């Protein structure tokens, strides 16, 4: 009976799609003739909210990590709404399940199986299981410092226009596809309890997914969507960041896209071969043999560097502020203080990261005990990256410092990443004081005042 109900729901979805498309094209995605000329109005664009997560040392906030997330809907006929990070560094979609009773889950929207007529319960190999089964196959997936454990289901997942309770997402203009979803029955407190978003939607290439059907974007392209998406990370909290599916948004670019080919796409990462890396006029010797790779990762808020070289990089990027006592409050916003550029040679594309992107806002005050002499140092904020089994010890992560400076496009079919300087609207300090636009939210924004410098005695 349950199987028959699911088959009926699937048939209903197909009939809705055909009815919604007078040309006969599937509503799960429409093919375009020229993706390069696709108008921004034809994209499926999801505005992204921003969450600042404080990082504390000795009971004081020293910096903030950031996460960008948008809304998806899961299930029919009553779509359930979730906020997810659109993560190019992972390959699966997970949302919390109502079966999860821990504090990490109850603070988030949870998927209720009984509300969905389109769900199909699955084992790990894709075989259907009865909804009354007491034991289910599960999977454990690691995300940075945390882990989730979950069960498998095939569901309808929608992005785009929001629908009311009485209107199908398809009829409301959303773009939907059937995909395998992981329903989390366990989520570790670190980091998920602190996050405002509910789950993660992986946008890595097919190699990062257990099976092709787990890849949301792979399923969207199989149903006719143009195999490309673009990411804009806004530098202003008053302007929403965005992810656009089915092409890229030229209105967010101030230069043409330049493409770098993905290296070893079978691994699933949007990883690029690094020729050389320069800090100012000094090359980084670690990459001279061609062994470095750089991964474009929308789920990372810092610039990641191989752990073996981070200390050296900190020395190269540190800047002494000579006239600090003459500045208001004896401080300076280090993001505005000049420093050397970091230049990544990615094939025929050079990506440059400046002090504005990589610097911590607050400096370091170094006091010499013997002489009471004070030095004020501006420093970089770097993420040490440990050796990864499939990628080796020379992995760089192109996180938010790169992705806020450049609009990035991800070509699923041709396995390449495009970079164009992002077009940011002029920043108006007064506009930053206004409430966020209704299309997005800003959670936990830090005070406008600079944090106090860290003081070190030597």
XYZ file of C-alpha atoms in Angstrom:
458
model
C 0.000 0.000 0.000
C 2.827 2.404 0.880
C 4.617 1.621 -2.387
C 1.450 2.225 -4.380
C 0.983 5.558 -2.594
C 4.516 6.641 -3.476
C 4.061 5.594 -7.107
C 0.840 7.611 -7.277
C 2.612 10.654 -5.825
C 5.387 10.303 -8.407
C 2.836 10.070 -11.216
C 1.107 13.184 -9.879
C 4.420 15.076 -9.913
C 5.066 14.117 -13.549
C 1.582 15.206 -14.578
C 2.014 18.565 -12.820
C 5.322 19.087 -14.604
C 3.865 18.403 -18.040
C 0.860 20.603 -17.364
C 3.101 23.436 -16.232
C 5.135 23.280 -19.428
C 3.109 23.999 -22.568
C 6.155 23.291 -24.724
C 6.427 19.772 -23.310
C 9.772 20.461 -21.629
C 10.216 19.075 -18.112
C 9.636 21.579 -15.310
C 12.607 19.974 -13.539
C 14.854 22.098 -15.749
C 14.756 23.599 -19.248
C 17.543 23.451 -21.801
C 18.939 26.688 -23.190
C 20.758 27.054 -26.503
C 23.517 29.421 -25.425
C 24.537 29.302 -21.724
C 27.094 32.087 -22.217
C 24.285 34.426 -23.323
C 21.727 33.302 -20.754
C 20.025 36.358 -19.230
C 20.164 36.844 -15.486
C 16.360 36.869 -15.456
C 16.368 33.243 -16.657
C 18.534 31.973 -13.826
C 17.275 30.251 -10.708
C 18.818 32.554 -8.105
C 18.707 31.836 -4.385
C 19.544 34.736 -2.022
C 21.906 33.770 0.786
C 21.710 34.824 4.405
C 24.881 35.264 6.449
C 25.763 33.909 9.889
C 28.730 35.232 11.857
C 30.044 32.619 14.292
C 32.447 34.027 16.923
C 35.779 32.318 17.582
C 36.883 32.871 21.174
C 40.212 32.615 22.964
C 40.462 33.165 26.734
C 36.821 34.283 26.869
C 37.245 37.003 24.259
C 36.232 37.022 20.620
C 39.290 37.118 18.393
C 37.616 36.643 15.009
C 34.453 35.479 13.266
C 33.817 32.593 10.927
C 31.031 33.070 8.427
C 28.497 30.797 6.773
C 26.184 31.590 3.850
C 22.922 29.711 3.467
C 19.696 29.737 1.468
C 16.333 28.017 1.391
C 15.265 24.751 -0.242
C 12.031 22.780 0.001
C 11.795 19.023 0.382
C 8.821 16.759 -0.288
C 5.337 16.894 -1.816
C 2.471 17.696 -1.570
C 3.381 19.758 1.543
C 6.933 21.002 0.959
C 9.062 21.262 4.091
C 11.395 24.255 4.187
C 15.047 24.071 5.239
C 18.019 26.408 5.198
C 21.218 24.887 3.826
C 24.784 25.855 3.043
C 25.417 25.377 -0.680
C 28.801 23.711 -0.290
C 31.123 23.105 -3.251
C 33.393 21.100 -0.939
C 30.983 18.214 -0.291
C 28.726 15.945 -2.327
C 25.532 15.122 -0.404
C 22.349 16.805 0.776
C 21.448 16.295 4.397
C 18.738 17.791 6.592
C 17.897 16.949 10.213
C 15.284 14.237 10.758
C 12.469 14.344 13.295
C 14.003 11.113 14.623
C 16.918 13.163 15.952
C 16.114 14.354 19.466
C 19.471 15.846 20.470
C 19.902 19.562 21.099
C 21.907 19.799 17.868
C 18.757 18.874 15.942
C 15.814 20.278 17.905
C 17.080 23.812 17.396
C 16.652 23.376 13.627
C 13.864 22.569 11.187
C 13.496 18.778 11.075
C 12.177 16.613 8.261
C 8.908 14.878 9.135
C 8.496 11.716 7.080
C 4.739 11.481 7.694
C 4.139 14.795 5.898
C 5.605 13.635 2.587
C 3.815 11.629 -0.078
C 6.808 11.730 -2.409
C 9.419 10.103 -0.156
C 10.824 6.656 -0.846
C 12.782 5.041 2.003
C 16.004 3.423 0.801
C 18.895 1.248 1.872
C 22.466 2.305 1.057
C 22.314 0.485 -2.304
C 19.142 2.264 -3.411
C 16.781 -0.625 -2.702
C 13.399 0.410 -1.310
C 12.588 -0.460 2.291
C 9.249 -0.453 4.066
C 8.442 2.581 6.173
C 7.768 0.302 9.142
C 11.243 -1.279 9.049
C 12.788 -1.160 12.536
C 16.377 -1.234 11.262
C 17.691 0.947 8.457
C 21.035 1.331 6.713
C 22.869 4.420 7.902
C 25.847 6.472 6.813
C 28.265 8.677 8.765
C 29.691 11.760 7.035
C 32.324 14.118 8.439
C 32.051 17.899 7.982
C 35.131 19.747 9.225
C 35.130 19.333 13.011
C 31.765 17.521 13.164
C 29.852 14.520 11.904
C 26.310 13.501 11.057
C 24.727 10.046 10.951
C 21.640 9.526 8.835
C 19.248 7.333 6.893
C 18.558 7.334 3.159
C 15.506 8.460 1.202
C 14.647 9.521 -2.313
C 12.788 12.827 -2.261
C 11.692 15.766 -4.374
C 13.950 18.764 -3.709
C 13.027 22.247 -4.949
C 14.815 25.573 -5.285
C 13.470 28.876 -6.541
C 10.093 30.515 -6.042
C 8.445 29.975 -2.692
C 5.030 28.305 -2.696
C 2.173 28.547 -0.232
C 0.722 25.501 1.523
C -1.953 25.136 -1.128
C 0.268 25.630 -4.164
C 2.692 23.062 -5.538
C 6.317 24.300 -5.746
C 6.219 23.329 -9.414
C 3.138 25.470 -10.097
C 4.781 28.349 -8.215
C 7.729 28.339 -10.610
C 10.252 26.429 -8.492
C 12.763 24.079 -10.071
C 12.647 20.588 -8.632
C 14.298 17.228 -9.017
C 14.218 13.811 -7.430
C 17.413 13.063 -5.501
C 18.640 10.894 -2.690
C 18.718 12.723 0.637
C 20.386 11.866 3.928
C 18.050 12.385 6.879
C 20.270 13.049 9.879
C 19.370 11.060 13.002
C 22.496 12.262 14.834
C 24.433 15.543 14.600
C 27.432 16.397 16.744
C 27.086 19.518 18.920
C 30.290 20.898 17.406
C 29.758 22.621 15.041
C 26.074 22.113 14.200
C 24.505 23.354 17.421
C 26.045 26.800 16.938
C 24.970 27.144 13.304
C 21.798 28.946 12.323
C 21.251 26.884 9.149
C 19.666 23.425 9.161
C 21.688 21.322 6.723
C 24.170 21.189 3.863
C 23.583 20.806 0.130
C 26.783 19.523 -1.471
C 27.706 20.886 -4.895
C 30.942 18.982 -5.399
C 31.395 17.020 -8.602
C 29.922 13.529 -8.909
C 33.032 11.854 -7.458
C 32.232 13.216 -3.973
C 28.820 11.506 -3.868
C 28.192 7.898 -2.831
C 26.067 7.426 -5.962
C 25.134 9.800 -8.809
C 21.565 10.110 -7.494
C 22.917 11.737 -4.313
C 24.212 14.679 -6.358
C 21.496 17.330 -6.349
C 23.018 19.394 -9.148
C 23.866 16.264 -11.135
C 20.186 15.331 -10.992
C 19.138 18.848 -11.986
C 21.386 18.761 -15.050
C 20.156 15.274 -15.972
C 16.659 16.782 -16.029
C 17.668 19.525 -18.438
C 19.094 22.400 -16.383
C 22.145 24.049 -17.905
C 25.176 22.445 -16.207
C 26.568 25.554 -14.566
C 26.083 27.568 -11.397
C 27.599 30.817 -10.123
C 28.348 32.235 -6.677
C 28.397 35.869 -5.539
C 29.526 36.609 -1.968
C 28.683 40.172 -1.036
C 31.133 42.326 0.924
C 28.217 44.327 2.321
C 25.756 42.893 4.832
C 23.054 45.135 3.362
C 23.324 43.372 -0.019
C 22.452 39.653 -0.169
C 24.924 37.114 -1.442
C 23.527 34.793 -4.119
C 23.911 31.450 -5.808
C 22.508 31.131 -9.339
C 21.720 27.788 -10.965
C 21.510 27.132 -14.688
C 24.238 29.565 -15.757
C 25.980 32.559 -14.251
C 24.886 36.126 -13.523
C 26.881 38.590 -15.607
C 25.381 41.517 -13.673
C 27.492 40.461 -10.674
C 30.739 40.584 -12.692
C 32.980 43.547 -13.461
C 35.258 41.592 -15.826
C 34.958 38.619 -18.148
C 35.139 35.092 -16.820
C 38.485 33.390 -17.205
C 38.436 29.631 -16.864
C 40.778 27.241 -15.065
C 40.420 23.488 -15.683
C 39.588 21.148 -12.808
C 42.433 18.769 -11.988
C 41.428 15.133 -11.399
C 37.671 15.771 -11.599
C 37.041 12.119 -10.750
C 37.913 12.962 -7.128
C 34.890 15.237 -6.975
C 36.585 18.446 -5.778
C 36.579 21.726 -7.677
C 40.359 21.582 -7.460
C 42.728 23.497 -9.689
C 46.362 22.847 -10.492
C 48.612 25.555 -9.068
C 51.590 26.673 -11.121
C 53.253 29.107 -8.721
C 52.221 31.192 -5.739
C 53.713 34.597 -5.012
C 53.595 36.696 -1.859
C 54.529 40.150 -3.056
C 57.603 39.540 -5.215
C 58.609 36.352 -3.405
C 57.656 32.920 -4.831
C 56.525 30.178 -2.454
C 59.056 27.397 -2.875
C 56.602 24.711 -1.755
C 54.757 24.919 -5.076
C 57.719 25.237 -7.433
C 57.606 21.505 -8.268
C 53.998 21.772 -9.431
C 52.629 19.671 -6.569
C 50.164 22.236 -5.194
C 46.412 22.237 -5.793
C 43.774 24.795 -4.794
C 40.139 23.895 -4.044
C 37.324 26.413 -4.546
C 35.197 25.844 -1.442
C 32.074 27.879 -0.652
C 31.861 26.188 2.757
C 35.138 27.652 4.073
C 35.328 31.175 5.488
C 39.135 31.533 5.490
C 42.043 31.152 3.097
C 43.467 27.685 3.691
C 47.188 26.918 3.325
C 49.205 23.704 3.832
C 50.009 23.422 7.530
C 53.707 22.990 6.800
C 53.928 26.508 5.389
C 51.424 28.554 7.418
C 53.996 29.858 9.914
C 56.210 31.075 7.061
C 53.212 32.715 5.392
C 52.292 34.526 8.589
C 55.796 36.033 8.662
C 55.573 37.102 5.017
C 52.132 38.689 5.478
C 52.786 40.452 8.801
C 53.135 44.267 8.603
C 54.410 46.664 11.221
C 52.371 49.858 11.653
C 54.973 52.530 12.345
C 52.767 55.457 13.340
C 50.198 53.652 15.453
C 50.294 56.176 18.337
C 49.211 58.954 16.005
C 46.080 57.061 14.937
C 42.690 57.428 16.678
C 42.585 55.141 19.696
C 46.044 53.810 18.900
C 44.466 51.315 16.482
C 44.066 50.611 12.793
C 41.721 48.402 10.815
C 44.299 46.039 9.339
C 42.044 45.287 6.364
C 42.752 48.832 5.191
C 46.481 48.779 5.937
C 48.663 47.955 2.896
C 50.187 44.506 2.620
C 51.620 42.186 -0.047
C 49.298 40.472 -2.488
C 49.050 36.692 -2.683
C 48.923 35.600 -6.329
C 47.849 32.105 -7.389
C 48.786 31.029 -10.898
C 45.976 28.683 -11.963
C 46.843 27.761 -15.522
C 46.066 30.840 -17.608
C 44.238 32.507 -14.723
C 45.912 34.554 -11.994
C 43.880 34.985 -8.809
C 45.047 37.751 -6.474
C 44.155 38.059 -2.801
C 44.960 41.379 -1.118
C 45.342 42.543 2.470
C 41.691 43.636 2.496
C 40.660 40.003 2.057
C 43.177 38.043 4.133
C 43.818 40.346 7.131
C 42.340 40.080 10.614
C 40.588 43.375 11.429
C 42.370 43.825 14.776
C 46.144 43.927 15.103
C 48.644 42.481 17.548
C 50.307 44.734 20.127
C 53.767 43.406 21.028
C 55.331 44.908 24.180
C 58.985 44.352 25.055
C 59.197 44.001 28.853
C 62.785 45.199 29.165
C 62.266 48.480 27.316
C 58.463 48.857 27.392
C 58.703 49.397 23.640
C 55.489 48.682 21.732
C 55.072 47.406 18.203
C 51.723 47.125 16.410
C 51.518 44.274 13.878
C 48.834 43.542 11.298
C 48.415 39.824 10.643
C 46.722 37.445 8.217
C 43.957 35.020 9.108
C 44.845 31.608 7.656
C 43.383 28.122 7.999
C 46.073 25.404 8.349
C 45.183 22.490 6.050
C 46.380 19.021 6.995
C 47.377 16.417 4.428
C 44.379 14.813 2.727
C 44.728 11.143 1.700
C 43.600 11.596 -1.905
C 45.092 15.061 -2.458
C 48.425 15.058 -0.650
C 50.103 17.616 1.648
C 50.036 20.680 -0.627
C 46.368 21.670 -0.632
C 45.203 25.284 -0.559
C 41.564 26.215 0.093
C 40.121 29.166 -1.807
C 37.473 30.176 0.726
C 35.660 33.441 1.354
C 38.715 35.759 0.952
C 38.883 34.669 -2.705
C 35.183 34.098 -3.315
C 34.191 37.565 -2.076
C 36.654 39.255 -4.419
C 35.802 37.102 -7.436
C 32.515 35.961 -8.870
C 33.012 32.252 -9.467
C 31.240 30.013 -11.989
C 31.296 26.223 -11.848
C 30.962 24.337 -15.129
C 29.689 20.833 -14.374
C 29.954 19.549 -17.958
C 33.389 20.894 -18.909
C 34.964 20.521 -15.440
C 36.283 24.047 -15.036
C 35.977 27.020 -12.687
C 35.576 30.572 -13.943
C 36.826 33.691 -12.149
C 35.696 37.267 -12.774
C 36.163 40.271 -10.517
C 32.912 40.647 -8.575
C 30.826 43.771 -9.043
C 30.047 45.021 -5.548
C 27.742 48.004 -5.051
C 29.384 51.033 -3.398
C 29.418 50.539 0.350
C 27.396 53.145 2.186
C 28.061 53.146 5.949
C 24.547 54.450 6.568
C 22.968 51.567 4.661
C 24.800 49.087 6.884
C 22.827 50.436 9.836
C 19.501 49.632 8.192
C 17.695 46.304 8.689
C 18.687 43.567 6.264
C 16.683 43.324 3.059
C 13.694 40.975 3.296
C 15.415 38.543 0.924
C 18.113 37.680 3.438
C 19.097 37.836 7.078
C 22.333 38.674 8.869
C 22.787 36.778 12.126
C 25.331 37.622 14.812
C 26.915 40.576 13.019
C 29.966 41.816 14.966
C 30.044 45.323 16.466
C 31.120 48.047 14.090
C 33.896 48.994 16.493
C 37.194 47.174 16.067
C 37.948 44.534 18.700
C 40.765 45.336 21.078
C 44.202 44.250 19.808
C 45.703 41.107 21.230
C 48.566 42.009 23.588
C 51.711 39.884 23.748
C 54.684 40.507 26.084
C 58.195 39.410 25.056
